[in-house]
XYZ file of C-alpha atoms in Angstrom:
324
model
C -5.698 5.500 45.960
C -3.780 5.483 42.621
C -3.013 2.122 43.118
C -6.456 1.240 43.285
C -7.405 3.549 40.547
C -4.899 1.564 38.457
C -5.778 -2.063 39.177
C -9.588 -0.967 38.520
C -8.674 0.164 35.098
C -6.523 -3.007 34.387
C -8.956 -5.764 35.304
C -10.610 -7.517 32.456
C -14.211 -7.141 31.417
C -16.661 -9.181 29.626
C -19.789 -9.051 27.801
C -21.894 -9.883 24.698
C -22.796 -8.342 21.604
C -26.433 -9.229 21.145
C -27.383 -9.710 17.397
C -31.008 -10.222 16.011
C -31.563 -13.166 13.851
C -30.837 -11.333 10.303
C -27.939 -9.911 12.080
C -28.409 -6.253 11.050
C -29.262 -4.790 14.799
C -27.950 -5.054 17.934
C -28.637 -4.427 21.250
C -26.876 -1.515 22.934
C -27.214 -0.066 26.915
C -27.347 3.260 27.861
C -25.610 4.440 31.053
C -27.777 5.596 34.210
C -25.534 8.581 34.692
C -24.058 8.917 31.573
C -26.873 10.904 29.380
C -25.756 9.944 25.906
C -22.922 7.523 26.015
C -24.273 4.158 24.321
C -22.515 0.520 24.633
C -22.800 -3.229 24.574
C -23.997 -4.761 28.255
C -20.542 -5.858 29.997
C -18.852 -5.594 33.063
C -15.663 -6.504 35.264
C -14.465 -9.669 36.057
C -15.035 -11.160 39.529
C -12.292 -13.365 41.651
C -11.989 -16.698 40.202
C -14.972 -16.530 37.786
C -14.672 -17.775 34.144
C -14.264 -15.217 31.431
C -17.810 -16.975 29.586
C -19.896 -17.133 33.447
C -18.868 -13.114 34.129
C -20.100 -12.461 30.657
C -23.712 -14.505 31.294
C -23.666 -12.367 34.628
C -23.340 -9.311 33.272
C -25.385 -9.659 30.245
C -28.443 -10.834 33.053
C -28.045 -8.110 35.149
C -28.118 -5.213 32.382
C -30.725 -7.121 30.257
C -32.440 -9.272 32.235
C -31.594 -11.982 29.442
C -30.379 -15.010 30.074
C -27.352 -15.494 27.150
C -26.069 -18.857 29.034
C -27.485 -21.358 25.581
C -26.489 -19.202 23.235
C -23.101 -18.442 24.286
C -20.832 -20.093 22.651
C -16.528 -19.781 23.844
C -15.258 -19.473 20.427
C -16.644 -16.482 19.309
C -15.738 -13.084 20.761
C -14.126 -9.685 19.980
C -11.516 -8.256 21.674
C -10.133 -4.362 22.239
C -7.113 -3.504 24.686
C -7.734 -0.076 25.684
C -5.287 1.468 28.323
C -3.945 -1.972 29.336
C -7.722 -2.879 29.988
C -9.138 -6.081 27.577
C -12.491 -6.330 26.770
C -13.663 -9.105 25.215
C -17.767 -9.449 24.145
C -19.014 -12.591 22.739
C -21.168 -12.734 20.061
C -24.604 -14.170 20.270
C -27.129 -13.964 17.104
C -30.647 -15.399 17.126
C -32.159 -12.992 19.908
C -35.416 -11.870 19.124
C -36.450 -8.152 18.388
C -39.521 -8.206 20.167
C -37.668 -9.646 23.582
C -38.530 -7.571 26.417
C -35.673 -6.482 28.325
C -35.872 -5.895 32.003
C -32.576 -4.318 34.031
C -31.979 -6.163 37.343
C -29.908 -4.168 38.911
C -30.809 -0.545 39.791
C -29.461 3.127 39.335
C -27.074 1.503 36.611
C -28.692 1.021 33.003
C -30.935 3.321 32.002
C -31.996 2.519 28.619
C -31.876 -0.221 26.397
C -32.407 -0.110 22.675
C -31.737 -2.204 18.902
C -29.777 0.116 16.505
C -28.759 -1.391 12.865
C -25.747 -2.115 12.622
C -24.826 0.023 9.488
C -25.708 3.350 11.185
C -23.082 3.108 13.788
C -19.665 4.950 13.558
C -16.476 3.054 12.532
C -14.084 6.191 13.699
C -14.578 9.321 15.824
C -15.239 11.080 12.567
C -17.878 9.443 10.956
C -20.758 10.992 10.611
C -23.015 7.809 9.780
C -24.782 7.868 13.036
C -25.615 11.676 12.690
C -27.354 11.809 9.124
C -28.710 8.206 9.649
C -29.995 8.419 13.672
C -29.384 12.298 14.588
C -26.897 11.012 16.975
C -23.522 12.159 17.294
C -20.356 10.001 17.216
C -19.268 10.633 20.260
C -22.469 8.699 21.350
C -20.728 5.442 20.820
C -17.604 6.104 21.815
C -17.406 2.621 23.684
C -18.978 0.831 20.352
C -16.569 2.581 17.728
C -13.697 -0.429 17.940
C -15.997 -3.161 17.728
C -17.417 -2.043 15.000
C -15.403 -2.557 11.643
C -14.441 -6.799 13.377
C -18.442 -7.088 13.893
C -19.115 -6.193 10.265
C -16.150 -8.594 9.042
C -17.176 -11.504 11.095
C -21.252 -10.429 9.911
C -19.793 -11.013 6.445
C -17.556 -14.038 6.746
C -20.624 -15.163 8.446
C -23.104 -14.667 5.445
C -20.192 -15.710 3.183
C -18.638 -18.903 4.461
C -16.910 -19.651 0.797
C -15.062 -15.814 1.209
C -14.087 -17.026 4.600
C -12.425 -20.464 3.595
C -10.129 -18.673 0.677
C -6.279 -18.904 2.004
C -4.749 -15.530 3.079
C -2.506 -14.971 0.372
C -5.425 -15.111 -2.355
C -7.318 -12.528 -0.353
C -4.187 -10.518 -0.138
C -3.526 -10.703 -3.927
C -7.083 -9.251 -4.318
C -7.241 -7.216 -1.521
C -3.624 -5.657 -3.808
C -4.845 -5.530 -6.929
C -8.104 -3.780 -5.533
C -5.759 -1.055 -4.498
C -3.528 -0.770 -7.463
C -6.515 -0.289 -9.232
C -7.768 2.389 -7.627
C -4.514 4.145 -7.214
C -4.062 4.151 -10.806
C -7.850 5.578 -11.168
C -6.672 8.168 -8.544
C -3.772 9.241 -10.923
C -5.852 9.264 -13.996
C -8.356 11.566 -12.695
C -5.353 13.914 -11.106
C -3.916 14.188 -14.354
C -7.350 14.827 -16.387
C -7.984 18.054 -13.845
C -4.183 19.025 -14.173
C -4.689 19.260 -18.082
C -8.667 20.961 -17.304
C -6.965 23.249 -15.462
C -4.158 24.022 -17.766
C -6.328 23.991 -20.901
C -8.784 26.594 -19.136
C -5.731 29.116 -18.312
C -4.377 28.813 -21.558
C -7.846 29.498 -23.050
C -7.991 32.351 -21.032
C -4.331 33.910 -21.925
C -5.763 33.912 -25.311
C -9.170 35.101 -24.967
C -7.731 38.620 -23.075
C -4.746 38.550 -25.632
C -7.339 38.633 -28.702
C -9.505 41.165 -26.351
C -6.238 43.501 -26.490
C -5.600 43.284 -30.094
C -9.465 44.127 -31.364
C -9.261 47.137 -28.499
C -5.981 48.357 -30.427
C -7.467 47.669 -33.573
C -10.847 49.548 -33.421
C -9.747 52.611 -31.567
C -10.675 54.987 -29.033
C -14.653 55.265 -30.507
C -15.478 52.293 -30.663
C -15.860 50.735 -26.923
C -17.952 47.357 -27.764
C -17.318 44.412 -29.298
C -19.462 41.789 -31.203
C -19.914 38.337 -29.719
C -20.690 35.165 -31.391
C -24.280 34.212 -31.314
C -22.890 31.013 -30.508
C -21.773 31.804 -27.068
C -23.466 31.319 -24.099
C -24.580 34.004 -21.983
C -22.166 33.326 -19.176
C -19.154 33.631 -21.840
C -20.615 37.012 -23.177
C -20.957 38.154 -19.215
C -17.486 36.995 -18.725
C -16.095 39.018 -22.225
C -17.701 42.283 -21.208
C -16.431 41.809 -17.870
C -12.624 41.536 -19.337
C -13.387 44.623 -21.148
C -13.731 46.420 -18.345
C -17.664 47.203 -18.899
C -20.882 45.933 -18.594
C -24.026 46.219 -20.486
C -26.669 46.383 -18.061
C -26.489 49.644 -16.268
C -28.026 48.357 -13.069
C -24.327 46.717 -12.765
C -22.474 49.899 -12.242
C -20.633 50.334 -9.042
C -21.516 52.826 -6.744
C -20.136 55.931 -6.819
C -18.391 57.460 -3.365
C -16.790 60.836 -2.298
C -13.870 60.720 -0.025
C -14.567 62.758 3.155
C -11.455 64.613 5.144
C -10.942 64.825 8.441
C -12.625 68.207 8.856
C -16.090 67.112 7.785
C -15.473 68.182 4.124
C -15.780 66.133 0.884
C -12.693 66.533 -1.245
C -12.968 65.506 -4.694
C -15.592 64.603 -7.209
C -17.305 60.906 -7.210
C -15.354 58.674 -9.159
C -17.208 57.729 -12.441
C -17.445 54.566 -13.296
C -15.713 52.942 -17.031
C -19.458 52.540 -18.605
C -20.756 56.091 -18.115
C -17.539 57.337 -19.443
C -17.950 55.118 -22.766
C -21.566 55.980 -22.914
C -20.560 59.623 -23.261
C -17.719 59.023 -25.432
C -15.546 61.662 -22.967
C -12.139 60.631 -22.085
C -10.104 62.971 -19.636
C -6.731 64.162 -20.895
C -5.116 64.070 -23.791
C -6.599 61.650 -26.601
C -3.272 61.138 -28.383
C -1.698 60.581 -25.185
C -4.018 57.971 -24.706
C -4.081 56.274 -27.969
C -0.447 56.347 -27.812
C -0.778 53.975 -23.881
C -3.513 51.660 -25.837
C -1.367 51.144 -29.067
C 1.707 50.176 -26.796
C 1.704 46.306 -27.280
C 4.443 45.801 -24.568
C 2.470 45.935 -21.495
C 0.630 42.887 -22.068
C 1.966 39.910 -20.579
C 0.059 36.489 -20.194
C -0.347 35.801 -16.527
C 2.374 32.369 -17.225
C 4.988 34.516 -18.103
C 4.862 37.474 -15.058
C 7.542 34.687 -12.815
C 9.670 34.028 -15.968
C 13.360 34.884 -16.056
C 16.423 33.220 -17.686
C 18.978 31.519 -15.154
C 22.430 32.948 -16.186
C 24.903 30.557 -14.735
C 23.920 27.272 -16.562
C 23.411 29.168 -20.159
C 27.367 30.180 -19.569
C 28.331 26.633 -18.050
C 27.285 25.188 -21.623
C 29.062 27.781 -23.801
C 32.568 26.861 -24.858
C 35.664 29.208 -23.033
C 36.542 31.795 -25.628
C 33.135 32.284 -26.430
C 32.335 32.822 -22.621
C 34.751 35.463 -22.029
C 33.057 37.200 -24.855
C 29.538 36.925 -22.947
């Protein structure tokens, strides 16, 4: 049985890929048994039949079109899959309003044109879905035909393109990418210094916050902003102030319960309705005396800074080493 199971998934099978005349559909088959699984009419390869007559079969059976004029040998694709080839000639100039008719039974159940720009190239793109509603999966069986139908679709339409020796085409096909590498870095290295320039901004903004808090003392809890600023800037100061202006932003207030069913403690109150009072708890000279104290501000850069010991010595001469 596994013997058989492996010589059925090594023989060879043929087919066509059916194109309309402008070449943007083709024709794909949809499985009797398989719900959603969509693919190009082909089949295995009888005993001493010719790779282009098991193709012609095929293609009749499925699609009750006869492909035997328009076949030509020379043009196919081909995918090895699990030691299995499948090659599926290509045959443009069929008709959209042909009437397909299955002549075998219990084995195709649909048959269908799709444009040819809507299909997947990989498991992961999500062409099919937002253009058809379909998912990839779908087309599992038309996923690795579809990026060498598109390039012979082109070289078809563009016969000059096709003609050019390799090594031009690979020179451009190059360059194309050193471009766009070097776009790549550029834009990298304009959000680096974006995101740099917005910290540093920042640093500053909270370090001139701290000095105009020292400055006007414990009465005086607001600041003026610049008419020029937006509102989200002046939303953004007063929030680094530790306040807001509009009291339907205060936080709630809450009451910590014990185990016992009792509340311990008075609600917290929140920063504004302690400014708005002008109240502070404790001592006020105590608290001038924290505010005043420059030292505990430090820009967020400098929190991981520290000096490394070793190399600093390494550089200094001996005698004035043995003195550090």
């Amino acid at each position: 049985m596994g013997d058989f199971k492996s010589y059925k998934m090594s023989v060879p099978t043929y087919g066509a890929i059916m194109l309309d005349p402008d070449m943007k559909y083709c024709l794909l088959v949809q499985g009797f048994y398989t719900k959603a699984s969509w693919g190009f009419p082909k089949g295995k390869i009888n005993a001493e039949e010719s790779p282009e007559d098991c193709a012609v079969r095929e293609v009749l059976e499925e699609t009750g079109f006869d492909v035997k004029d328009l076949l030509k040998p020379d043009k196919y694709l081909e995918s090895q899959w699990n030691d299995q080839l499948t090659r599926l000639y290509v045959i443009n100039g069929v008709p959209l309003t042909t009437k397909f008719q299955p002549r075998t039974r219990k084995e195709i159940k649909s048959l269908q044109w799709f444009p040819i720009d809507a299909l997947p190239a990989h498991k992961k793109d999500l062409t099919s879905k937002m253009q058809l509603n379909m998912n990839p999966n779908c087309f599992f069986m038309v996923i690795p035909f579809v990026k060498p139908l598109r390039k012979w679709i082109y070289n078809k339409n563009n016969p000059q393109e096709a003609q050019r020796p390799k090594s031009a085409n690979s020179s451009t096909f190059k360059a194309k990418i050193q471009d766009g590498q070097e776009q790549m870095g550029l834009r990298s290295r304009i959000k680096q210094q974006q995101y740099f320039t917005v910290q540093n901004q920042t640093e500053v903004r909270e370090l001139l916050t701290y000095k105009e808090q020292v400055l006007k003392g414990p009465d005086e809890h607001t600041r003026s902003v610049s008419p020029k600023k937006d509102g989200c800037q002046k939303g953004q100061s007063e929030t680094n102030l530790g306040y807001s202006s509009n009291p339907k932003q205060e936080k709630n207030k809450y009451q910590i319960l014990n185990r016992n069913g009792t509340i311990a403690g008075k609600p917290r109150r929140s920063l504004a309705t302690q400014f708005d009072k002008g109240a502070f708890p404790g001592d006020q000279d105590q608290m001038m005396s924290k505010s005043s104290d420059r030292s505990g501000f430090c820009p967020e850069a400098w929190k991981n800074f520290k000096f490394d010991m070793e190399p600093i010595l390494a550089c200094l001469p001996s005698d004035r080493r043995s003195l550090a």
